[in-house]
Amino acid sequence: EASLSDVADHVDHVRKVAGIDHVGIGSDFEGFSGPPDGLEDVSCYPALLAELRRRGYSKTDLKKVAGLNLLRVMREAEKGSARLRRAGM
């Protein structure tokens, strides 16, 4: 069984491998046998973010993980879609 600390370890690993601009958390709690202890639903996100802060993540890093990275990617996808529409694709 996994714990909130295990999830934070995973976030640390992704940050190390891909960089903080490519890390995000989501709320898809389907398709597995059970959530990590301490991260049963989105109401537990503050505890995860607090753990990441304890590990040295800056406020800017936490904002990226909590949603800014996702918003950036969605904006870029919308720009790409608009370019394709203008090109008649």
N, CA, C and O atoms as a DFTB+ gen file, in Angstrom:
356 C
 N C O
     1  1       0.836      -1.191       0.000
     2  2       0.000       0.000       0.000
     3  2       0.869       1.238       0.000
     4  3       1.948       1.260       0.592
     5  1       0.393       2.250      -0.661
     6  2       1.129       3.507      -0.786
     7  2       0.635       4.512       0.247
     8  3      -0.470       4.402       0.778
     9  1       1.483       5.485       0.509
    10  2       1.148       6.557       1.442
    11  2       1.321       7.899       0.750
    12  3       1.843       7.981      -0.362
    13  1       0.877       8.936       1.420
    14  2       1.065      10.287       0.925
    15  2       2.559      10.553       0.722
    16  3       2.940      11.211      -0.247
    17  1       3.392      10.060       1.604
    18  2       4.837      10.218       1.478
    19  2       5.356       9.542       0.210
    20  3       6.258      10.065      -0.444
    21  1       4.800       8.394      -0.138
    22  2       5.184       7.716      -1.376
    23  2       4.821       8.567      -2.594
    24  3       5.586       8.643      -3.556
    25  1       3.661       9.197      -2.548
    26  2       3.250      10.072      -3.651
    27  2       4.221      11.246      -3.755
    28  3       4.632      11.614      -4.856
    29  1       4.586      11.831      -2.624
    30  2       5.556      12.929      -2.630
    31  2       6.896      12.451      -3.198
    32  3       7.556      13.191      -3.928
    33  1       7.300      11.224      -2.871
    34  2       8.531      10.658      -3.448
    35  2       8.419      10.587      -4.965
    36  3       9.371      10.892      -5.683
    37  1       7.257      10.184      -5.441
    38  2       7.024      10.076      -6.887
    39  2       7.107      11.454      -7.538
    40  3       7.729      11.609      -8.589
    41  1       6.484      12.453      -6.918
    42  2       6.557      13.820      -7.439
    43  2       8.014      14.279      -7.485
    44  3       8.451      14.883      -8.465
    45  1       8.759      13.988      -6.421
    46  2      10.189      14.326      -6.400
    47  2      10.915      13.700      -7.585
    48  3      11.728      14.354      -8.237
    49  1      10.619      12.433      -7.860
    50  2      11.274      11.726      -8.959
    51  2      10.940      12.371     -10.309
    52  3      11.829      12.597     -11.129
    53  1       9.671      12.662     -10.532
    54  2       9.266      13.272     -11.796
    55  2       9.933      14.639     -11.949
    56  3      10.392      14.990     -13.036
    57  1       9.986      15.405     -10.866
    58  2      10.644      16.708     -10.918
    59  2      12.117      16.540     -11.292
    60  3      12.652      17.310     -12.090
    61  1      12.758      15.545     -10.719
    62  2      14.176      15.306     -11.000
    63  2      14.390      14.897     -12.462
    64  3      15.328      15.363     -13.109
    65  1      13.529      14.037     -12.972
    66  2      13.685      13.503     -14.323
    67  2      13.212      14.486     -15.397
    68  3      13.894      14.676     -16.404
    69  1      12.055      15.110     -15.188
    70  2      11.436      15.930     -16.235
    71  2      11.469      17.426     -15.955
    72  3      11.342      18.227     -16.881
    73  1      11.638      17.812     -14.704
    74  2      11.627      19.231     -14.359
    75  2      10.284      19.657     -13.794
    76  3       9.246      19.069     -14.097
    77  1      10.328      20.680     -12.976
    78  2       9.119      21.130     -12.267
    79  2       8.019      21.600     -13.222
    80  3       6.842      21.558     -12.866
    81  1       8.382      22.044     -14.421
    82  2       7.378      22.505     -15.371
    83  2       6.563      21.369     -15.989
    84  3       5.654      21.612     -16.782
    85  1       6.891      20.130     -15.623
    86  2       6.204      18.974     -16.191
    87  2       5.585      18.087     -15.106
    88  3       5.384      16.891     -15.312
    89  1       5.291      18.677     -13.966
    90  2       4.702      17.945     -12.842
    91  2       3.333      18.536     -12.540
    92  3       3.156      19.754     -12.527
    93  1       2.373      17.660     -12.297
    94  2       1.045      18.111     -11.897
    95  2       0.306      17.002     -11.182
    96  3       0.605      15.820     -11.355
    97  1      -0.649      17.395     -10.388
    98  2      -1.489      16.406      -9.712
    99  2      -2.889      16.493     -10.284
   100  3      -3.340      17.559     -10.703
   101  1      -3.564      15.365     -10.297
   102  2      -4.913      15.312     -10.831
   103  2      -5.828      14.563      -9.893
   104  3      -5.398      14.057      -8.856
   105  1      -7.082      14.495     -10.258
   106  2      -8.067      13.908      -9.352
   107  2      -8.750      12.682      -9.931
   108  3      -9.908      12.410      -9.613
   109  1      -8.054      11.945     -10.770
   110  2      -8.619      10.721     -11.320
   111  2      -8.374       9.589     -10.333
   112  3      -7.306       8.977     -10.318
   113  1      -9.373       9.324      -9.518
   114  2      -9.249       8.298      -8.482
   115  2      -9.936       7.004      -8.892
   116  3     -10.431       6.263      -8.042
   117  1      -9.967       6.730     -10.196
   118  2     -10.604       5.520     -10.712
   119  2      -9.540       4.560     -11.240
   120  3      -8.435       4.980     -11.585
   121  1      -9.871       3.288     -11.302
   122  2      -9.038       2.313     -11.971
   123  2      -7.906       1.729     -11.156
   124  3      -6.939       1.225     -11.727
   125  1      -7.993       1.781      -9.852
   126  2      -6.987       1.146      -9.010
   127  2      -7.660       0.634      -7.757
   128  3      -8.823       0.945      -7.497
   129  1      -6.938      -0.145      -6.984
   130  2      -7.556      -0.837      -5.858
   131  2      -7.821       0.045      -4.642
   132  3      -8.615      -0.328      -3.779
   133  1      -7.190       1.180      -4.558
   134  2      -7.440       2.074      -3.441
   135  2      -6.435       3.201      -3.401
   136  3      -5.305       3.049      -3.863
   137  1      -6.837       4.320      -2.857
   138  2      -5.945       5.482      -2.828
   139  2      -4.838       5.315      -1.790
   140  3      -4.948       4.495      -0.879
   141  1      -3.785       6.092      -1.934
   142  2      -2.726       6.076      -0.913
   143  2      -3.270       6.562       0.430
   144  3      -4.158       7.413       0.474
   145  1      -2.739       6.025       1.511
   146  2      -3.127       6.489       2.838
   147  2      -2.779       7.964       2.960
   148  3      -1.650       8.372       2.685
   149  1      -3.753       8.756       3.372
   150  2      -3.550      10.186       3.536
   151  2      -3.846      10.993       2.294
   152  3      -3.729      12.218       2.307
   153  1      -4.234      10.310       1.201
   154  2      -4.553      10.998      -0.049
   155  2      -5.793      10.348      -0.670
   156  3      -5.805       9.964      -1.839
   157  1      -6.820      10.243       0.150
   158  2      -8.031       9.527      -0.248
   159  2      -8.863      10.282      -1.275
   160  3      -9.582       9.661      -2.058
   161  1      -8.781      11.590      -1.287
   162  2      -9.524      12.397      -2.252
   163  2      -8.872      13.777      -2.333
   164  3      -7.860      14.039      -1.684
   165  1      -9.472      14.654      -3.144
   166  2      -8.858      15.962      -3.372
   167  2      -8.804      16.829      -2.112
   168  3      -8.030      17.784      -2.051
   169  1      -9.608      16.507      -1.127
   170  2      -9.550      17.288       0.118
   171  2      -8.217      17.099       0.839
   172  3      -7.883      17.857       1.750
   173  1      -7.458      16.084       0.424
   174  2      -6.150      15.802       1.024
   175  2      -5.000      16.501       0.292
   176  3      -3.855      16.421       0.737
   177  1      -5.280      17.173      -0.802
   178  2      -4.219      17.861      -1.542
   179  2      -3.427      18.833      -0.681
   180  3      -2.206      18.897      -0.818
   181  1      -4.074      19.598       0.208
   182  2      -3.264      20.487       1.055
   183  2      -2.196      19.739       1.852
   184  3      -1.108      20.272       2.071
   185  1      -2.486      18.533       2.282
   186  2      -1.488      17.751       3.020
   187  2      -0.328      17.361       2.100
   188  3       0.829      17.382       2.521
   189  1      -0.630      17.009       0.857
   190  2       0.431      16.680      -0.102
   191  2       1.278      17.912      -0.398
   192  3       2.507      17.834      -0.424
   193  1       0.626      19.039      -0.620
   194  2       1.371      20.263      -0.903
   195  2       2.212      20.681       0.297
   196  3       3.325      21.182       0.133
   197  1       1.690      20.478       1.493
   198  2       2.463      20.787       2.702
   199  2       3.697      19.881       2.794
   200  3       4.768      20.331       3.199
   201  1       3.548      18.625       2.425
   202  2       4.692      17.703       2.429
   203  2       5.736      18.142       1.410
   204  3       6.935      18.097       1.687
   205  1       5.287      18.565       0.237
   206  2       6.230      19.036      -0.775
   207  2       6.918      20.316      -0.307
   208  3       8.109      20.509      -0.551
   209  1       6.180      21.177       0.355
   210  2       6.778      22.412       0.903
   211  2       7.844      22.054       1.942
   212  3       8.917      22.656       1.977
   213  1       7.536      21.076       2.776
   214  2       8.494      20.624       3.781
   215  2       9.768      20.109       3.124
   216  3      10.857      20.205       3.689
   217  1       9.613      19.561       1.921
   218  2      10.761      19.020       1.184
   219  2      11.515      20.094       0.397
   220  3      12.464      19.788      -0.325
   221  1      11.093      21.338       0.538
   222  2      11.832      22.427      -0.088
   223  2      11.247      23.019      -1.348
   224  3      11.876      23.871      -1.975
   225  1      10.060      22.589      -1.736
   226  2       9.427      23.179      -2.911
   227  2       9.067      24.628      -2.602
   228  3       8.584      24.931      -1.510
   229  1       9.298      25.513      -3.548
   230  2       8.950      26.921      -3.376
   231  2       7.446      27.114      -3.597
   232  3       6.762      26.210      -4.078
   233  1       6.947      28.286      -3.246
   234  2       5.533      28.599      -3.508
   235  2       5.245      28.533      -5.003
   236  3       4.189      28.056      -5.418
   237  1       6.186      29.012      -5.806
   238  2       6.016      28.958      -7.263
   239  2       5.942      27.516      -7.740
   240  3       5.103      27.183      -8.577
   241  1       6.818      26.650      -7.213
   242  2       6.783      25.231      -7.564
   243  2       5.429      24.615      -7.212
   244  3       4.848      23.878      -8.008
   245  1       4.939      24.922      -6.017
   246  2       3.670      24.354      -5.573
   247  2       2.514      24.819      -6.443
   248  3       1.598      24.046      -6.724
   249  1       2.549      26.062      -6.867
   250  2       1.496      26.563      -7.758
   251  2       1.527      25.818      -9.084
   252  3       0.478      25.492      -9.640
   253  1       2.716      25.549      -9.588
   254  2       2.837      24.795     -10.839
   255  2       2.261      23.392     -10.674
   256  3       1.484      22.936     -11.513
   257  1       2.637      22.713      -9.601
   258  2       2.164      21.358      -9.344
   259  2       0.647      21.339      -9.158
   260  3      -0.025      20.416      -9.617
   261  1       0.115      22.347      -8.491
   262  2      -1.313      22.381      -8.162
   263  2      -2.201      22.767      -9.340
   264  3      -3.416      22.590      -9.267
   265  1      -1.628      23.290     -10.426
   266  2      -2.497      23.615     -11.551
   267  2      -1.934      24.530     -12.616
   268  3      -2.408      24.504     -13.751
   269  1      -0.934      25.343     -12.289
   270  2      -0.420      26.261     -13.301
   271  2       0.185      25.534     -14.495
   272  3       0.048      25.991     -15.629
   273  1       0.853      24.404     -14.252
   274  2       1.405      23.644     -15.374
   275  2       0.292      23.150     -16.291
   276  3       0.411      23.235     -17.514
   277  1      -0.773      22.642     -15.716
   278  2      -1.902      22.168     -16.522
   279  2      -2.502      23.311     -17.339
   280  3      -2.789      23.146     -18.524
   281  1      -2.688      24.460     -16.710
   282  2      -3.252      25.600     -17.435
   283  2      -2.350      26.023     -18.593
   284  3      -2.846      26.355     -19.670
   285  1      -1.039      26.014     -18.387
   286  2      -0.099      26.369     -19.452
   287  2      -0.230      25.393     -20.624
   288  3      -0.279      25.806     -21.783
   289  1      -0.286      24.109     -20.316
   290  2      -0.400      23.099     -21.368
   291  2      -1.720      23.245     -22.121
   292  3      -1.747      23.139     -23.347
   293  1      -2.796      23.485     -21.409
   294  2      -4.097      23.660     -22.077
   295  2      -4.098      24.892     -22.973
   296  3      -4.652      24.852     -24.071
   297  1      -3.488      25.984     -22.524
   298  2      -3.402      27.192     -23.366
   299  2      -2.616      26.908     -24.639
   300  3      -2.997      27.344     -25.725
   301  1      -1.510      26.171     -24.497
   302  2      -0.714      25.829     -25.675
   303  2      -1.497      24.922     -26.622
   304  3      -1.392      25.065     -27.840
   305  1      -2.265      24.006     -26.086
   306  2      -3.095      23.127     -26.921
   307  2      -4.144      23.941     -27.669
   308  3      -4.414      23.684     -28.842
   309  1      -4.734      24.923     -26.991
   310  2      -5.721      25.783     -27.650
   311  2      -5.080      26.585     -28.776
   312  3      -5.684      26.748     -29.836
   313  1      -3.866      27.086     -28.561
   314  2      -3.158      27.822     -29.617
   315  2      -2.884      26.910     -30.808
   316  3      -3.060      27.313     -31.957
   317  1      -2.454      25.681     -30.531
   318  2      -2.207      24.728     -31.610
   319  2      -3.465      24.417     -32.383
   320  3      -3.440      24.322     -33.610
   321  1      -4.561      24.257     -31.677
   322  2      -5.837      23.984     -32.321
   323  2      -6.247      25.148     -33.215
   324  3      -6.708      24.947     -34.338
   325  1      -6.076      26.359     -32.711
   326  2      -6.437      27.533     -33.497
   327  2      -5.569      27.615     -34.775
   328  3      -6.071      27.955     -35.847
   329  1      -4.271      27.303     -34.651
   330  2      -3.396      27.315     -35.835
   331  2      -3.856      26.305     -36.876
   332  3      -3.873      26.595     -38.072
   333  1      -4.229      25.119     -36.412
   334  2      -4.706      24.088     -37.340
   335  2      -6.007      24.507     -38.014
   336  3      -6.190      24.263     -39.207
   337  1      -6.909      25.134     -37.268
   338  2      -8.163      25.603     -37.860
   339  2      -7.888      26.650     -38.925
   340  3      -8.484      26.612     -40.001
   341  1      -6.983      27.594     -38.633
   342  2      -6.647      28.640     -39.604
   343  2      -6.009      28.033     -40.855
   344  3      -6.184      28.553     -41.957
   345  1      -5.283      26.956     -40.689
   346  2      -4.627      26.304     -41.820
   347  2      -5.602      25.386     -42.583
   348  3      -5.230      24.782     -43.589
   349  1      -6.837      25.288     -42.102
   350  2      -7.826      24.467     -42.768
   351  2      -7.708      22.989     -42.502
   352  3      -8.187      22.170     -43.285
   353  1      -7.079      22.648     -41.413
   354  2      -6.879      21.231     -41.100
   355  2      -7.930      20.715     -40.183
   356  3      -7.910      19.540     -39.819
